PDB file of C-alpha atoms and ligand atoms in Angstrom:
ATOM      1  CA  UNK A  25     124.554  93.550  93.109  1.00 97.00           C
ATOM      2  CA  UNK A  26     127.976  94.048  92.917  1.00 98.00           C
ATOM      3  CA  UNK A  27     129.647  95.671  89.103  1.00 98.00           C
ATOM      4  CA  UNK A  28     133.667  94.991  88.357  1.00 98.00           C
ATOM      5  CA  UNK A  29     135.789  96.761  85.692  1.00 98.00           C
ATOM      6  CA  UNK A  30     138.078  93.916  83.756  1.00 96.00           C
ATOM      7  CA  UNK A  31     140.811  95.723  80.903  1.00 94.00           C
ATOM      8  CA  UNK A  32     137.915  94.763  78.240  1.00 92.00           C
ATOM      9  CA  UNK A  33     135.040  93.941  79.851  1.00 96.00           C
ATOM     10  CA  UNK A  34     132.557  94.752  83.204  1.00 97.00           C
ATOM     11  CA  UNK A  35     131.875  91.920  84.984  1.00 97.00           C
ATOM     12  CA  UNK A  36     128.097  91.771  87.321  1.00 97.00           C
ATOM     13  CA  UNK A  37     128.261  90.116  90.574  1.00 97.00           C
ATOM     14  CA  UNK A  38     124.535  88.565  91.854  1.00 96.00           C
ATOM     15  CA  UNK A  39     123.924  86.182  93.896  1.00 95.00           C
ATOM     16  CA  UNK A  40     126.972  84.457  93.802  1.00 93.00           C
ATOM     17  CA  UNK A  41     127.421  84.118  89.800  1.00 96.00           C
ATOM     18  CA  UNK A  42     128.994  85.883  87.535  1.00 97.00           C
ATOM     19  CA  UNK A  43     127.580  87.894  84.495  1.00 97.00           C
ATOM     20  CA  UNK A  44     129.795  89.340  81.700  1.00 97.00           C
ATOM     21  CA  UNK A  45     129.339  92.208  78.987  1.00 96.00           C
ATOM     22  CA  UNK A  46     132.010  92.445  76.964  1.00 92.00           C
ATOM     23  CA  UNK A  47     132.267  95.993  74.392  1.00 89.00           C
ATOM     24  CA  UNK A  48     130.069  97.794  76.969  1.00 93.00           C
ATOM     25  CA  UNK A  49     131.589 101.692  77.226  1.00 96.00           C
ATOM     26  CA  UNK A  50     132.535 102.167  81.438  1.00 98.00           C
ATOM     27  CA  UNK A  51     130.775 105.305  81.411  1.00 98.00           C
ATOM     28  CA  UNK A  52     128.265 105.051  79.929  1.00 96.00           C
ATOM     29  CA  UNK A  53     127.548 102.563  81.571  1.00 98.00           C
ATOM     30  CA  UNK A  54     127.417 103.684  84.502  1.00 98.00           C
ATOM     31  CA  UNK A  55     126.883 106.822  84.440  1.00 98.00           C
ATOM     32  CA  UNK A  56     123.051 105.825  85.116  1.00 98.00           C
ATOM     33  CA  UNK A  57     120.455 107.058  87.865  1.00 98.00           C
ATOM     34  CA  UNK A  58     118.643 103.575  86.582  1.00 98.00           C
ATOM     35  CA  UNK A  59     121.121 101.358  87.524  1.00 98.00           C
ATOM     36  CA  UNK A  60     119.668  99.133  89.315  1.00 98.00           C
ATOM     37  CA  UNK A  61     117.136  98.410  87.312  1.00 98.00           C
ATOM     38  CA  UNK A  62     119.104  97.964  84.190  1.00 97.00           C
ATOM     39  CA  UNK A  63     121.504  95.719  85.190  1.00 97.00           C
ATOM     40  CA  UNK A  64     118.897  93.830  86.563  1.00 97.00           C
ATOM     41  CA  UNK A  65     116.984  93.673  82.689  1.00 96.00           C
ATOM     42  CA  UNK A  66     120.241  92.904  81.836  1.00 95.00           C
ATOM     43  CA  UNK A  67     121.462  89.614  83.773  1.00 95.00           C
ATOM     44  CA  UNK A  68     118.020  88.222  82.860  1.00 95.00           C
ATOM     45  CA  UNK A  69     118.727  88.147  79.297  1.00 94.00           C
ATOM     46  CA  UNK A  70     122.823  86.365  80.093  1.00 95.00           C
ATOM     47  CA  UNK A  71     123.642  82.652  80.995  1.00 96.00           C
ATOM     48  CA  UNK A  72     126.010  83.230  84.024  1.00 96.00           C
ATOM     49  CA  UNK A  73     130.067  83.028  83.151  1.00 96.00           C
ATOM     50  CA  UNK A  74     132.012  79.655  83.968  1.00 94.00           C
ATOM     51  CA  UNK A  75     135.092  82.068  85.773  1.00 92.00           C
ATOM     52  CA  UNK A  76     135.620  81.582  89.148  1.00 94.00           C
ATOM     53  CA  UNK A  77     136.049  84.631  91.561  1.00 93.00           C
ATOM     54  CA  UNK A  78     139.655  84.180  92.276  1.00 93.00           C
ATOM     55  CA  UNK A  79     139.987  83.950  88.338  1.00 94.00           C
ATOM     56  CA  UNK A  80     138.333  87.438  88.343  1.00 92.00           C
ATOM     57  CA  UNK A  81     140.130  89.004  91.001  1.00 90.00           C
ATOM     58  CA  UNK A  82     143.094  88.889  89.571  1.00 93.00           C
ATOM     59  CA  UNK A  83     141.901  90.748  86.357  1.00 95.00           C
ATOM     60  CA  UNK A  84     140.375  94.299  88.157  1.00 97.00           C
ATOM     61  CA  UNK A  85     141.212  97.442  87.625  1.00 98.00           C
ATOM     62  CA  UNK A  86     139.760 100.190  89.389  1.00 98.00           C
ATOM     63  CA  UNK A  87     136.281 100.581  88.728  1.00 98.00           C
ATOM     64  CA  UNK A  88     136.242 104.495  87.169  1.00 98.00           C
ATOM     65  CA  UNK A  89     136.967 105.228  83.636  1.00 98.00           C
ATOM     66  CA  UNK A  90     136.454 109.731  83.543  1.00 98.00           C
ATOM     67  CA  UNK A  91     134.812 110.141  86.680  1.00 98.00           C
ATOM     68  CA  UNK A  92     136.806 112.128  89.090  1.00 98.00           C
ATOM     69  CA  UNK A  93     137.374 111.726  92.572  1.00 98.00           C
ATOM     70  CA  UNK A  94     136.428 113.922  94.963  1.00 99.00           C
ATOM     71  CA  UNK A  95     137.493 113.640  98.991  1.00 98.00           C
ATOM     72  CA  UNK A  96     134.737 115.413 101.981  1.00 98.00           C
ATOM     73  CA  UNK A  97     137.441 115.299 105.494  1.00 98.00           C
ATOM     74  CA  UNK A  98     136.087 116.102 109.297  1.00 97.00           C
ATOM     75  CA  UNK A  99     133.673 114.413 108.361  1.00 98.00           C
ATOM     76  CA  UNK A 100     134.539 111.863 112.161  1.00 98.00           C
ATOM     77  CA  UNK A 101     135.377 113.551 115.676  1.00 94.00           C
ATOM     78  CA  UNK A 102     138.268 111.191 115.670  1.00 94.00           C
ATOM     79  CA  UNK A 103     139.474 113.473 111.946  1.00 93.00           C
ATOM     80  CA  UNK A 104     138.831 116.543 113.855  1.00 93.00           C
ATOM     81  CA  UNK A 105     141.286 115.283 116.798  1.00 92.00           C
ATOM     82  CA  UNK A 106     143.336 114.166 114.503  1.00 93.00           C
ATOM     83  CA  UNK A 107     143.825 116.666 111.780  1.00 90.00           C
ATOM     84  CA  UNK A 108     144.061 119.289 115.629  1.00 90.00           C
ATOM     85  CA  UNK A 109     146.861 117.215 116.606  1.00 89.00           C
ATOM     86  CA  UNK A 110     149.001 116.996 113.661  1.00 90.00           C
ATOM     87  CA  UNK A 111     148.362 121.119 113.292  1.00 88.00           C
ATOM     88  CA  UNK A 112     148.628 122.291 116.634  1.00 86.00           C
ATOM     89  CA  UNK A 113     152.342 123.502 116.455  1.00 86.00           C
ATOM     90  CA  UNK A 114     151.680 125.746 112.443  1.00 85.00           C
ATOM     91  CA  UNK A 115     148.417 127.058 114.486  1.00 81.00           C
ATOM     92  CA  UNK A 116     145.992 125.229 112.305  1.00 68.00           C
ATOM     93  CA  UNK A 117     143.941 123.340 114.802  1.00 67.00           C
ATOM     94  CA  UNK A 118     140.623 125.660 115.293  1.00 86.00           C
ATOM     95  CA  UNK A 119     140.184 125.096 111.071  1.00 87.00           C
ATOM     96  CA  UNK A 120     138.897 121.749 111.913  1.00 92.00           C
ATOM     97  CA  UNK A 121     136.677 122.164 114.420  1.00 92.00           C
ATOM     98  CA  UNK A 122     135.504 125.083 113.129  1.00 94.00           C
ATOM     99  CA  UNK A 123     134.495 123.160 108.938  1.00 95.00           C
ATOM    100  CA  UNK A 124     133.053 120.274 111.502  1.00 96.00           C
ATOM    101  CA  UNK A 125     130.411 122.600 112.995  1.00 96.00           C
ATOM    102  CA  UNK A 126     130.092 124.387 109.802  1.00 97.00           C
ATOM    103  CA  UNK A 127     127.064 123.874 107.549  1.00 98.00           C
ATOM    104  CA  UNK A 128     129.717 124.078 104.745  1.00 98.00           C
ATOM    105  CA  UNK A 129     131.830 120.393 104.773  1.00 98.00           C
ATOM    106  CA  UNK A 130     135.425 120.839 103.698  1.00 98.00           C
ATOM    107  CA  UNK A 131     135.688 119.312  99.703  1.00 98.00           C
ATOM    108  CA  UNK A 132     138.459 118.575  98.121  1.00 98.00           C
ATOM    109  CA  UNK A 133     140.151 116.997  94.140  1.00 98.00           C
ATOM    110  CA  UNK A 134     141.733 114.271  95.077  1.00 98.00           C
ATOM    111  CA  UNK A 135     142.576 112.512  91.863  1.00 98.00           C
ATOM    112  CA  UNK A 136     141.916 111.835  88.057  1.00 98.00           C
ATOM    113  CA  UNK A 137     141.532 107.569  87.198  1.00 98.00           C
ATOM    114  CA  UNK A 138     145.685 108.339  86.406  1.00 98.00           C
ATOM    115  CA  UNK A 139     146.865 109.255  89.577  1.00 98.00           C
ATOM    116  CA  UNK A 140     143.915 106.173  91.005  1.00 98.00           C
ATOM    117  CA  UNK A 141     145.569 102.634  91.487  1.00 98.00           C
ATOM    118  CA  UNK A 142     142.724  99.565  91.772  1.00 98.00           C
ATOM    119  CA  UNK A 143     143.002  96.140  93.949  1.00 98.00           C
ATOM    120  CA  UNK A 144     146.163  94.736  94.110  1.00 98.00           C
ATOM    121  CA  UNK A 145     147.672  97.074  93.404  1.00 98.00           C
ATOM    122  CA  UNK A 146     151.024  99.493  94.925  1.00 98.00           C
ATOM    123  CA  UNK A 147     149.579 102.537  96.487  1.00 98.00           C
ATOM    124  CA  UNK A 148     152.800 105.038  96.824  1.00 98.00           C
ATOM    125  CA  UNK A 149     154.079 107.923 100.026  1.00 98.00           C
ATOM    126  CA  UNK A 150     155.300 110.535  98.833  1.00 98.00           C
ATOM    127  CA  UNK A 151     159.524 110.959  99.386  1.00 98.00           C
ATOM    128  CA  UNK A 152     159.148 114.827 101.164  1.00 98.00           C
ATOM    129  CA  UNK A 153     157.204 112.864 103.467  1.00 98.00           C
ATOM    130  CA  UNK A 154     157.854 112.239 106.611  1.00 98.00           C
ATOM    131  CA  UNK A 155     154.624 110.843 108.532  1.00 98.00           C
ATOM    132  CA  UNK A 156     151.736 109.390 106.218  1.00 98.00           C
ATOM    133  CA  UNK A 157     148.759 107.052 106.822  1.00 98.00           C
ATOM    134  CA  UNK A 158     146.101 105.629 104.275  1.00 98.00           C
ATOM    135  CA  UNK A 159     142.369 106.768 104.542  1.00 98.00           C
ATOM    136  CA  UNK A 160     139.287 104.069 104.677  1.00 98.00           C
ATOM    137  CA  UNK A 161     136.339 105.948 103.251  1.00 98.00           C
ATOM    138  CA  UNK A 162     133.286 104.764 102.966  1.00 98.00           C
ATOM    139  CA  UNK A 163     132.852 106.213  98.556  1.00 99.00           C
ATOM    140  CA  UNK A 164     130.072 107.650  96.069  1.00 98.00           C
ATOM    141  CA  UNK A 165     129.205 106.575  92.215  1.00 98.00           C
ATOM    142  CA  UNK A 166     127.312 109.790  91.421  1.00 98.00           C
ATOM    143  CA  UNK A 167     126.237 109.597  88.313  1.00 98.00           C
ATOM    144  CA  UNK A 168     125.941 113.242  86.548  1.00 98.00           C
ATOM    145  CA  UNK A 169     122.019 114.237  87.503  1.00 98.00           C
ATOM    146  CA  UNK A 170     123.672 113.971  91.668  1.00 98.00           C
ATOM    147  CA  UNK A 171     122.468 110.418  91.979  1.00 98.00           C
ATOM    148  CA  UNK A 172     123.857 107.481  94.203  1.00 98.00           C
ATOM    149  CA  UNK A 173     124.108 104.867  92.019  1.00 98.00           C
ATOM    150  CA  UNK A 174     126.210 102.987  94.384  1.00 98.00           C
ATOM    151  CA  UNK A 175     129.092 102.432  96.916  1.00 98.00           C
ATOM    152  CA  UNK A 176     132.534 102.007  96.376  1.00 98.00           C
ATOM    153  CA  UNK A 177     135.971 101.568  98.954  1.00 99.00           C
ATOM    154  CA  UNK A 178     138.557 104.217  98.519  1.00 99.00           C
ATOM    155  CA  UNK A 179     142.066 105.456 100.468  1.00 99.00           C
ATOM    156  CA  UNK A 180     142.615 108.856 100.058  1.00 98.00           C
ATOM    157  CA  UNK A 181     146.751 107.779 100.953  1.00 98.00           C
ATOM    158  CA  UNK A 182     147.336 111.168 103.054  1.00 98.00           C
ATOM    159  CA  UNK A 183     151.379 112.669 104.482  1.00 98.00           C
ATOM    160  CA  UNK A 184     150.042 114.186 107.580  1.00 97.00           C
ATOM    161  CA  UNK A 185     153.733 115.277 108.270  1.00 97.00           C
ATOM    162  CA  UNK A 186     152.772 118.138 104.653  1.00 97.00           C
ATOM    163  CA  UNK A 187     149.118 119.080 105.823  1.00 95.00           C
ATOM    164  CA  UNK A 188     150.546 119.324 109.375  1.00 94.00           C
ATOM    165  CA  UNK A 189     152.840 121.648 108.682  1.00 95.00           C
ATOM    166  CA  UNK A 190     150.170 123.876 106.910  1.00 93.00           C
ATOM    167  CA  UNK A 191     146.618 123.431 105.971  1.00 91.00           C
ATOM    168  CA  UNK A 192     147.167 124.981 102.968  1.00 93.00           C
ATOM    169  CA  UNK A 193     149.510 122.230 101.531  1.00 96.00           C
ATOM    170  CA  UNK A 194     146.310 119.966 101.338  1.00 97.00           C
ATOM    171  CA  UNK A 195     146.634 119.079  97.939  1.00 98.00           C
ATOM    172  CA  UNK A 196     150.082 118.430  98.065  1.00 98.00           C
ATOM    173  CA  UNK A 197     149.304 116.475 101.095  1.00 98.00           C
ATOM    174  CA  UNK A 198     146.441 114.359  99.594  1.00 98.00           C
ATOM    175  CA  UNK A 199     146.778 114.318  95.211  1.00 98.00           C
ATOM    176  CA  UNK A 200     150.062 112.574  94.133  1.00 98.00           C
ATOM    177  CA  UNK A 201     150.648 109.453  92.028  1.00 98.00           C
ATOM    178  CA  UNK A 202     149.313 106.866  93.572  1.00 98.00           C
ATOM    179  CA  UNK A 203     147.963 108.822  96.434  1.00 98.00           C
ATOM    180  CA  UNK A 204     144.655 107.140  95.569  1.00 98.00           C
ATOM    181  CA  UNK A 205     143.267 103.491  95.982  1.00 99.00           C
ATOM    182  CA  UNK A 206     139.633 102.340  94.388  1.00 98.00           C
ATOM    183  CA  UNK A 207     137.216  98.933  93.993  1.00 98.00           C
ATOM    184  CA  UNK A 208     137.264  96.235  94.096  1.00 98.00           C
ATOM    185  CA  UNK A 209     133.782  96.995  92.000  1.00 98.00           C
ATOM    186  CA  UNK A 210     130.236  99.061  92.644  1.00 98.00           C
ATOM    187  CA  UNK A 211     128.289  97.604  94.885  1.00 98.00           C
ATOM    188  CA  UNK A 212     125.151  99.184  93.381  1.00 98.00           C
ATOM    189  CA  UNK A 213     121.899  99.750  95.265  1.00 98.00           C
ATOM    190  CA  UNK A 214     118.514 101.246  95.444  1.00 95.00           C
ATOM    191  CA  UNK A 215     118.676 101.463  99.291  1.00 95.00           C
ATOM    192  CA  UNK A 216     120.707 103.755 101.195  1.00 95.00           C
ATOM    193  CA  UNK A 217     123.332 101.664 103.428  1.00 97.00           C
ATOM    194  CA  UNK A 218     122.811 100.484 106.935  1.00 97.00           C
ATOM    195  CA  UNK A 219     123.747 102.414 109.743  1.00 96.00           C
ATOM    196  CA  UNK A 220     125.635  99.831 111.202  1.00 97.00           C
ATOM    197  CA  UNK A 221     127.592  99.088 108.323  1.00 98.00           C
ATOM    198  CA  UNK A 222     131.277  99.318 109.174  1.00 98.00           C
ATOM    199  CA  UNK A 223     134.107  99.536 108.316  1.00 98.00           C
ATOM    200  CA  UNK A 224     137.879  97.993 108.732  1.00 98.00           C
ATOM    201  CA  UNK A 225     141.077  98.750 108.092  1.00 98.00           C
ATOM    202  CA  UNK A 226     144.278  96.390 109.134  1.00 98.00           C
ATOM    203  CA  UNK A 227     147.277  97.250 108.009  1.00 98.00           C
ATOM    204  CA  UNK A 228     149.992  94.119 108.089  1.00 98.00           C
ATOM    205  CA  UNK A 229     154.064  93.975 107.986  1.00 98.00           C
ATOM    206  CA  UNK A 230     155.984  91.657 106.988  1.00 97.00           C
ATOM    207  CA  UNK A 231     152.959  89.575 106.975  1.00 95.00           C
ATOM    208  CA  UNK A 232     151.739  90.792 110.985  1.00 98.00           C
ATOM    209  CA  UNK A 233     149.542  93.151 112.127  1.00 98.00           C
ATOM    210  CA  UNK A 234     151.138  96.522 112.325  1.00 98.00           C
ATOM    211  CA  UNK A 235     147.679  98.321 112.775  1.00 98.00           C
ATOM    212  CA  UNK A 236     143.453  97.638 112.647  1.00 98.00           C
ATOM    213  CA  UNK A 237     140.508 100.187 113.423  1.00 98.00           C
ATOM    214  CA  UNK A 238     136.744 100.321 112.764  1.00 98.00           C
ATOM    215  CA  UNK A 239     134.186 102.643 112.813  1.00 98.00           C
ATOM    216  CA  UNK A 240     130.322 102.500 111.639  1.00 98.00           C
ATOM    217  CA  UNK A 241     129.502 104.673 109.134  1.00 98.00           C
ATOM    218  CA  UNK A 242     126.969 106.345 111.456  1.00 97.00           C
ATOM    219  CA  UNK A 243     130.145 107.777 113.145  1.00 98.00           C
ATOM    220  CA  UNK A 244     130.076 110.546 110.410  1.00 98.00           C
ATOM    221  CA  UNK A 245     128.825 113.774 110.968  1.00 97.00           C
ATOM    222  CA  UNK A 246     127.060 114.195 107.521  1.00 98.00           C
ATOM    223  CA  UNK A 247     124.952 112.433 105.278  1.00 98.00           C
ATOM    224  CA  UNK A 248     126.291 110.814 102.063  1.00 98.00           C
ATOM    225  CA  UNK A 249     123.151 112.998  99.527  1.00 98.00           C
ATOM    226  CA  UNK A 250     123.967 116.567 102.177  1.00 98.00           C
ATOM    227  CA  UNK A 251     127.550 116.196 100.540  1.00 98.00           C
ATOM    228  CA  UNK A 252     126.400 114.903  96.885  1.00 98.00           C
ATOM    229  CA  UNK A 253     124.377 117.920  97.128  1.00 98.00           C
ATOM    230  CA  UNK A 254     127.633 120.285  98.451  1.00 98.00           C
ATOM    231  CA  UNK A 255     129.743 119.347  95.343  1.00 98.00           C
ATOM    232  CA  UNK A 256     127.384 119.637  93.067  1.00 98.00           C
ATOM    233  CA  UNK A 257     126.518 123.181  94.535  1.00 98.00           C
ATOM    234  CA  UNK A 258     128.891 124.855  91.236  1.00 98.00           C
ATOM    235  CA  UNK A 259     130.340 121.961  88.854  1.00 98.00           C
ATOM    236  CA  UNK A 260     129.117 119.599  86.833  1.00 98.00           C
ATOM    237  CA  UNK A 261     130.527 115.991  86.198  1.00 98.00           C
ATOM    238  CA  UNK A 262     129.398 114.963  82.651  1.00 98.00           C
ATOM    239  CA  UNK A 263     130.939 110.873  83.442  1.00 98.00           C
ATOM    240  CA  UNK A 264     129.141 111.390  87.475  1.00 98.00           C
ATOM    241  CA  UNK A 265     132.379 110.947  89.730  1.00 98.00           C
ATOM    242  CA  UNK A 266     133.255 109.023  92.682  1.00 99.00           C
ATOM    243  CA  UNK A 267     132.880 111.309  96.441  1.00 99.00           C
ATOM    244  CA  UNK A 268     135.018 109.800  99.397  1.00 99.00           C
ATOM    245  CA  UNK A 269     132.835 110.799 102.226  1.00 98.00           C
ATOM    246  CA  UNK A 270     136.574 111.123 104.771  1.00 98.00           C
ATOM    247  CA  UNK A 271     137.728 108.904 107.497  1.00 98.00           C
ATOM    248  CA  UNK A 272     136.982 107.684 110.969  1.00 98.00           C
ATOM    249  CA  UNK A 273     139.723 105.706 111.942  1.00 98.00           C
ATOM    250  CA  UNK A 274     142.475 107.126 111.903  1.00 97.00           C
ATOM    251  CA  UNK A 275     145.825 105.652 113.954  1.00 97.00           C
ATOM    252  CA  UNK A 276     148.285 107.144 116.423  1.00 96.00           C
ATOM    253  CA  UNK A 277     150.536 109.577 115.903  1.00 94.00           C
ATOM    254  CA  UNK A 278     153.570 107.322 116.677  1.00 96.00           C
ATOM    255  CA  UNK A 279     152.042 105.779 113.148  1.00 98.00           C
ATOM    256  CA  UNK A 280     153.393 106.238 109.729  1.00 98.00           C
ATOM    257  CA  UNK A 281     153.121 103.569 106.364  1.00 98.00           C
ATOM    258  CA  UNK A 282     156.468 102.224 105.415  1.00 98.00           C
ATOM    259  CA  UNK A 283     156.799 100.720 102.139  1.00 98.00           C
ATOM    260  CA  UNK A 284     155.768  96.648 101.382  1.00 98.00           C
ATOM    261  CA  UNK A 285     153.365  97.423 104.148  1.00 98.00           C
ATOM    262  CA  UNK A 286     149.736  95.654 103.137  1.00 98.00           C
ATOM    263  CA  UNK A 287     146.361  97.383 103.457  1.00 98.00           C
ATOM    264  CA  UNK A 288     142.838  95.546 103.091  1.00 98.00           C
ATOM    265  CA  UNK A 289     140.614  97.940 104.060  1.00 98.00           C
ATOM    266  CA  UNK A 290     137.418  96.037 104.261  1.00 98.00           C
ATOM    267  CA  UNK A 291     133.609  97.332 103.657  1.00 98.00           C
ATOM    268  CA  UNK A 292     130.795  94.442 103.603  1.00 97.00           C
ATOM    269  CA  UNK A 293     128.953  94.563 101.524  1.00 95.00           C
ATOM    270  CA  UNK A 294     131.403  95.759  98.611  1.00 98.00           C
ATOM    271  CA  UNK A 295     134.141  93.507  99.544  1.00 97.00           C
ATOM    272  CA  UNK A 296     137.974  94.059 100.296  1.00 98.00           C
ATOM    273  CA  UNK A 297     140.129  96.397  98.693  1.00 98.00           C
ATOM    274  CA  UNK A 298     143.944  95.630  99.452  1.00 98.00           C
ATOM    275  CA  UNK A 299     146.869  97.324  98.612  1.00 98.00           C
ATOM    276  CA  UNK A 300     150.861  97.592  99.215  1.00 98.00           C
ATOM    277  CA  UNK A 301     152.718 100.369  99.516  1.00 98.00           C
ATOM    278  CA  UNK A 302     154.828 100.321  96.559  1.00 97.00           C
TER     279      UNK A 302
HETATM  280  O1  DO4 B 424     141.188 118.485 105.913  1.00 80.90           O
HETATM  281  C1  DO4 B 424     142.279 117.401 105.923  1.00 80.90           C
HETATM  282  C2  DO4 B 424     141.272 115.700 105.385  1.00 80.90           C
HETATM  283  C3  DO4 B 424     140.633 115.229 105.987  1.00 80.90           C
HETATM  284  C4  DO4 B 424     140.475 114.261 105.706  1.00 80.90           C
HETATM  285  O2  DO4 B 424     140.919 113.787 104.115  1.00 80.90           O
HETATM  286  C5  DO4 B 424     139.638 113.419 106.126  1.00 80.90           C
HETATM  287  O3  DO4 B 424     138.673 113.225 107.708  1.00 80.90           O
HETATM  288  O4  DO4 B 424     139.254 112.158 105.307  1.00 80.90           O
HETATM  289 MG1   MG B 425     140.899 111.680 103.877  1.00 80.90          MG
END
């Protein structure tokens, strides 16, 4: 089942039917260790809504309210290679292979809802950056207690020129207005996603394919639970959080995003997150 957020309601999609919950607070609804069971019980009491999926898709907001977005880095071999390449001249190359092999993962603060956009909204590239990419990432919906109750799609927009100039510039490369996209909804399940779950990204420029890539989540070096346990060691999350699990899709060094590019990230069964570069 998938949970969507609109301006005034929460919408549940289950077996091709949509159910609308009015007057529900997103934070308290989602931050529940028994979310799957709660939704199952709730839709038993409701009639399917008479709106189409297309209508719903036009009204979607990012599935976030007071949650913080955190992100993990260098969790895929491709990301280690990409980071080593971009920071070679700056002498940062060895940090990335060390963190790839270390017990402690790289985890960084990415955004609040204020810097996050939802489906069909514009992401941004920084004006002081020359080399920019989207990072398509499986994103975990985690409760206050540290339980993973669902999955969404995240785009960890990144400035490779700023990150490559000096690893200490990471927060500026990663966190700025419009640097984060999540959605379209939260796929709620009690089971881990299958290992062969695929992340696909397509970038369209003037309607033509400019880049495409894909990776299976079993190429991730760490498990979602492991990443959550590191994040929750010394941080509490009163409303739960969203945790991006890192990218395994790294366009070649000749690729940089341009204004107007359309970024399409698909993870079945979550859906497709579409954003344009503003
Ligand atoms: O170390 C830089 C960030 C890497 C990252 O965001 C990723 O691997 O997804
Ligand atoms: Mg990333």
